[in-house]
PDB file of C-alpha atoms in Angstrom:
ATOM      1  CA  UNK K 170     -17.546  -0.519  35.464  1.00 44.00           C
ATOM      2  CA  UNK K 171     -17.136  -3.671  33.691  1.00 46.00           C
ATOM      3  CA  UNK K 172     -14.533  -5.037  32.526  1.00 46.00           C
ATOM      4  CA  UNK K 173     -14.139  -7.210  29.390  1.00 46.00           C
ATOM      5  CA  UNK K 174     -13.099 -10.737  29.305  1.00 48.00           C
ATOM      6  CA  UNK K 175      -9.848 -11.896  28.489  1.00 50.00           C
ATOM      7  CA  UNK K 176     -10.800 -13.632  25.231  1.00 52.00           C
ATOM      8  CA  UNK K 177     -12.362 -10.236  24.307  1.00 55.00           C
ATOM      9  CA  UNK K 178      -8.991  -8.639  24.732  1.00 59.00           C
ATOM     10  CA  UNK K 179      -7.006 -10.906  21.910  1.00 69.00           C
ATOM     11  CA  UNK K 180      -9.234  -9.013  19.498  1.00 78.00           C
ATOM     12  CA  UNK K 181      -7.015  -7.058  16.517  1.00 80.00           C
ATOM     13  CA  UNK K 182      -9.100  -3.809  15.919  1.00 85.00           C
ATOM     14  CA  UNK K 183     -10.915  -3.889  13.015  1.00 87.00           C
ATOM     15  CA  UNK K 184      -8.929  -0.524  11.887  1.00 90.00           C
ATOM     16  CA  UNK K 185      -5.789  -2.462  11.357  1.00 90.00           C
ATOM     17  CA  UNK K 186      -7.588  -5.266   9.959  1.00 91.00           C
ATOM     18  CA  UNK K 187      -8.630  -3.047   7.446  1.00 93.00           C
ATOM     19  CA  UNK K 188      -5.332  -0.826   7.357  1.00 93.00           C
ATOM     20  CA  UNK K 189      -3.556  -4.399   6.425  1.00 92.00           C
ATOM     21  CA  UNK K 190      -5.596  -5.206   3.426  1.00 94.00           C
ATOM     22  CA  UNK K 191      -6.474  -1.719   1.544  1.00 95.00           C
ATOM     23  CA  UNK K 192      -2.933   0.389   2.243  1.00 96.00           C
ATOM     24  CA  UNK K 193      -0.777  -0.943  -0.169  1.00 95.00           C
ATOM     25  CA  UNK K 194      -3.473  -1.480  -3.167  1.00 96.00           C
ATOM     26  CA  UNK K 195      -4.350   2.437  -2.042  1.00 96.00           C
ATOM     27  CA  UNK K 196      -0.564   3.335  -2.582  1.00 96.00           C
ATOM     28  CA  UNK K 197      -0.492   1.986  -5.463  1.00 95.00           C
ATOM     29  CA  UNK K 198      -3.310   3.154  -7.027  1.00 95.00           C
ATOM     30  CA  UNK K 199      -2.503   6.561  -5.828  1.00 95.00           C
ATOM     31  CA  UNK K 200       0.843   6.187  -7.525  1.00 92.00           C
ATOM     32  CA  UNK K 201      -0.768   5.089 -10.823  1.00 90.00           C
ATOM     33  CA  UNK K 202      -2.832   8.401 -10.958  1.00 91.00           C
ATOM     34  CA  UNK K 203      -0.128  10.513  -9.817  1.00 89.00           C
ATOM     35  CA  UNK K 204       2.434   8.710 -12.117  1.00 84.00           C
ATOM     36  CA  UNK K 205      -0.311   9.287 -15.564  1.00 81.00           C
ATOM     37  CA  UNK K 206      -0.521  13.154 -14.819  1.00 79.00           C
ATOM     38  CA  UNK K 207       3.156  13.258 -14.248  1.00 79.00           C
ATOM     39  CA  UNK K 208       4.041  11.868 -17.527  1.00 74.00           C
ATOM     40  CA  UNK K 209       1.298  13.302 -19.203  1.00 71.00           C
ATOM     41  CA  UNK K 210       1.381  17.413 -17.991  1.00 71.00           C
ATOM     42  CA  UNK K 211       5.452  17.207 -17.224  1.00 69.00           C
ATOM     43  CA  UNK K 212       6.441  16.075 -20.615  1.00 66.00           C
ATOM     44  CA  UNK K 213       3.596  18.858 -22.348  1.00 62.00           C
ATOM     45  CA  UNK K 214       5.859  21.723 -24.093  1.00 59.00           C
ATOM     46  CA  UNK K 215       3.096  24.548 -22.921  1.00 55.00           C
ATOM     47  CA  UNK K 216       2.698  23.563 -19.550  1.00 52.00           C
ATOM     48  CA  UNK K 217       5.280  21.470 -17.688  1.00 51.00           C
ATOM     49  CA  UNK K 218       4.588  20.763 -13.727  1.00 53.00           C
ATOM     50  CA  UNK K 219       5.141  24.004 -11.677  1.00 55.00           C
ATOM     51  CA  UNK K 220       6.157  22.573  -8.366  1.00 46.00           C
ATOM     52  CA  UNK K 221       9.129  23.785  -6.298  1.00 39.00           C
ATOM     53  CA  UNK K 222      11.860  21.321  -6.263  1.00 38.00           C
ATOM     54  CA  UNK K 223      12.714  19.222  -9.452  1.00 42.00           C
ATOM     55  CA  UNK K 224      10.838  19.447 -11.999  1.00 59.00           C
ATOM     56  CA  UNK K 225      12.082  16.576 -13.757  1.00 73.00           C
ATOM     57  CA  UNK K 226       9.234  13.904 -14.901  1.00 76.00           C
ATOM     58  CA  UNK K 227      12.032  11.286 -14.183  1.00 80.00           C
ATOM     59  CA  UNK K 228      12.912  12.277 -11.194  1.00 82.00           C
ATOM     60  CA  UNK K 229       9.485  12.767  -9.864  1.00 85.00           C
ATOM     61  CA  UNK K 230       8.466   9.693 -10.932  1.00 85.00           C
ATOM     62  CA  UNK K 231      11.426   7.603  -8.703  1.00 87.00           C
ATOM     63  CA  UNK K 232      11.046   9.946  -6.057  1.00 89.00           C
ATOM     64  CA  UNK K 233       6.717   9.222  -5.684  1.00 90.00           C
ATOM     65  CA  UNK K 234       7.781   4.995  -6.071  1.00 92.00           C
ATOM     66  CA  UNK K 235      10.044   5.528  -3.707  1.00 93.00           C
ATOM     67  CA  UNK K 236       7.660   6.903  -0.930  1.00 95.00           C
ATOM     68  CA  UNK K 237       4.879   5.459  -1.773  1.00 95.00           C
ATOM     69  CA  UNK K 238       6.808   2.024  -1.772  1.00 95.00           C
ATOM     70  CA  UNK K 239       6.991   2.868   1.986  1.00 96.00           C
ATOM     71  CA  UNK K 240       3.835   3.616   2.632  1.00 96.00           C
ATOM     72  CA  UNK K 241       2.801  -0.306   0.751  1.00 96.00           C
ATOM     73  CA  UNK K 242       5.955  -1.801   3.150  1.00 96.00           C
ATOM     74  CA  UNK K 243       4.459  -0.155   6.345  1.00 96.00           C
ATOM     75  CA  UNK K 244       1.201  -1.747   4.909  1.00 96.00           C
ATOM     76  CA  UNK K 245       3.068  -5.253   4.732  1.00 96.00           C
ATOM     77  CA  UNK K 246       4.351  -4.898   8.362  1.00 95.00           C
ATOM     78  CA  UNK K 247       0.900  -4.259   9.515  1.00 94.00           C
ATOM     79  CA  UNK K 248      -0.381  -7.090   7.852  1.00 94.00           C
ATOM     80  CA  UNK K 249       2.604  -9.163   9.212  1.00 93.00           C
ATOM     81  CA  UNK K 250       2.012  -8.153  12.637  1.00 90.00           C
ATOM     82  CA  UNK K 251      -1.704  -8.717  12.336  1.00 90.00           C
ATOM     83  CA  UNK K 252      -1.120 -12.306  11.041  1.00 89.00           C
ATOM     84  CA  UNK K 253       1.490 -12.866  13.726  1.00 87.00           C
ATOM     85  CA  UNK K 254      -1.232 -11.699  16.502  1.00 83.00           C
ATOM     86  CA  UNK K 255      -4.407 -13.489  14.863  1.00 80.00           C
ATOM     87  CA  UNK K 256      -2.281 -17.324  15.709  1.00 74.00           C
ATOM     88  CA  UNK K 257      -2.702 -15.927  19.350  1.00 69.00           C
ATOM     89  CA  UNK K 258      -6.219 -16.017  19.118  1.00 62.00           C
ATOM     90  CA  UNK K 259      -7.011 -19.799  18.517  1.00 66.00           C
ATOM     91  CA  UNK K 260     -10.772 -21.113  19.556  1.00 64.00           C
ATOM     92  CA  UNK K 261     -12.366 -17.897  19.443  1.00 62.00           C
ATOM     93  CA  UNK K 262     -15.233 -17.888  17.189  1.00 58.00           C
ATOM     94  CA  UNK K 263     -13.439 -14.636  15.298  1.00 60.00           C
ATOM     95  CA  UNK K 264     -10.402 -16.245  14.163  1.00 71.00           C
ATOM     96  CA  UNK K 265     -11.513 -17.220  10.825  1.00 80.00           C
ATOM     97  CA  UNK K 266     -12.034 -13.463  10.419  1.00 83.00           C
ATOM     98  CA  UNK K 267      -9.383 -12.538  11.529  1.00 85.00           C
ATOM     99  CA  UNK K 268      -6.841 -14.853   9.997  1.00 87.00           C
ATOM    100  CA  UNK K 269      -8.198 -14.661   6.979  1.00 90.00           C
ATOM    101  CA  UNK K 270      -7.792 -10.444   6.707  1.00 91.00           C
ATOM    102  CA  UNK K 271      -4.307 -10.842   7.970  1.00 90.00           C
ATOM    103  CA  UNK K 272      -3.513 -13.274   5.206  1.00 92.00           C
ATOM    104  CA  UNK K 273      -5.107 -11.259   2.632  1.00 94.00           C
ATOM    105  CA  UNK K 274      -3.520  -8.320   3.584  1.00 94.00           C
ATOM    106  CA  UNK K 275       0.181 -10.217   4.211  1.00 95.00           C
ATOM    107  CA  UNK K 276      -0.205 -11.247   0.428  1.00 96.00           C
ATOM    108  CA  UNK K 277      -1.703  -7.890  -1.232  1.00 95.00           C
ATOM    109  CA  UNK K 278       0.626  -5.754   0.334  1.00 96.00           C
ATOM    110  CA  UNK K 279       3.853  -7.718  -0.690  1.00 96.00           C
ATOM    111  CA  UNK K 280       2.533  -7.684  -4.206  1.00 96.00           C
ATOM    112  CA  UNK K 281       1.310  -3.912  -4.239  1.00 96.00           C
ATOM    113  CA  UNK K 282       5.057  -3.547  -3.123  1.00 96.00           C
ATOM    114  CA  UNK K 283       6.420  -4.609  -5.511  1.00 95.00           C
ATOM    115  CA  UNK K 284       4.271  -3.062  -8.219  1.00 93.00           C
ATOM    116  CA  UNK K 285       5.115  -0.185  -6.784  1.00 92.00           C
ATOM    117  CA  UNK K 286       8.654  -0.309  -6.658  1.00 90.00           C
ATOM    118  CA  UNK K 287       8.679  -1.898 -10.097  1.00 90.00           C
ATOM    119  CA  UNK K 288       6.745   1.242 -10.893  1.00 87.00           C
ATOM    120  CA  UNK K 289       9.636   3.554 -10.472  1.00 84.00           C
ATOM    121  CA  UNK K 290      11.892   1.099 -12.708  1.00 86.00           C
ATOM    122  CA  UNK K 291      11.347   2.318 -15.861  1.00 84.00           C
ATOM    123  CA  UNK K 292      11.737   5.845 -15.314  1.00 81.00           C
ATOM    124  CA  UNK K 293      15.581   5.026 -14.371  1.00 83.00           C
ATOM    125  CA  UNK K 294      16.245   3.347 -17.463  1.00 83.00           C
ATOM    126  CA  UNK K 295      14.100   4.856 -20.331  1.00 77.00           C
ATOM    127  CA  UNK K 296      13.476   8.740 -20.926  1.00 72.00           C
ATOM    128  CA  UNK K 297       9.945   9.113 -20.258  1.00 65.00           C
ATOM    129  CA  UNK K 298       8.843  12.071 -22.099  1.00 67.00           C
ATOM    130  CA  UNK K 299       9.942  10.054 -25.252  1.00 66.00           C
ATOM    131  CA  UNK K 300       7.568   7.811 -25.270  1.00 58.00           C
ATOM    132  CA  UNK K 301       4.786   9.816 -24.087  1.00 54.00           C
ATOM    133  CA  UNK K 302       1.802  10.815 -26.865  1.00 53.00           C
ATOM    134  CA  UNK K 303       1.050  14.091 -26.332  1.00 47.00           C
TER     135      UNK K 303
END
């Protein structure tokens, strides 16, 4: 059995590397498609969203920025603690790497959270079905 070196150890797995960088912009994006069918089918007079719970276009449109605001702030404290653990790892020839994901993904995820808060805005202070075109 061998055992790996101490330097090797330091190492952040390439999973939250990557988990850092694409989460948030994934939330987001996720909440841009979601959000279009939303306003689109729950504003339509024939159809309407059939979906237990509220069925409010409004409502659901807070309530998806709202968790998928979460999911882009658990991205940011990924990327936080990945930039936090990637100063650890000075002299190694993967820093650069490294540092440079964790940076990335410190400074897309606070923006994607905020875009996706800010996403939630306007359905609190305008009625959305109004300015849908059907």
């Amino acid at each position: 059995m061998s055992q790996q070196p101490d330097s090797m150890s330091n190492r952040i797995s390439n999973w939250r590397l990557w988990t850092g960088v694409l989460l948030a912009p994934a939330a987001w994006v996720l909440m841009e498609l979601i959000g279009y069918y939303i306003a689109a089918r729950g504003c339509d007079d024939g159809g309407g969203i059939h979906a237990p719970g509220p069925t409010h276009p409004a409502t659901l449109t807070v309530g998806l920025s709202v968790i998928l605001t979460g999911v882009a702030a658990a991205a940011l404290v990924i990327a936080l603690g990945n930039w936090k653990h990637s100063h650890r790892s000075k002299g190694q020839p993967w820093e650069g790497r490294e540092r440079f994901m964790a940076k990335t993904g410190v400074i897309g995820s606070a923006l994607f959270v905020v875009a996706t808060l800010l996403f939630g805005v306007p359905a609190l202070v305008l009625d959305v079905c109004q300015h849908v075109r059907v």
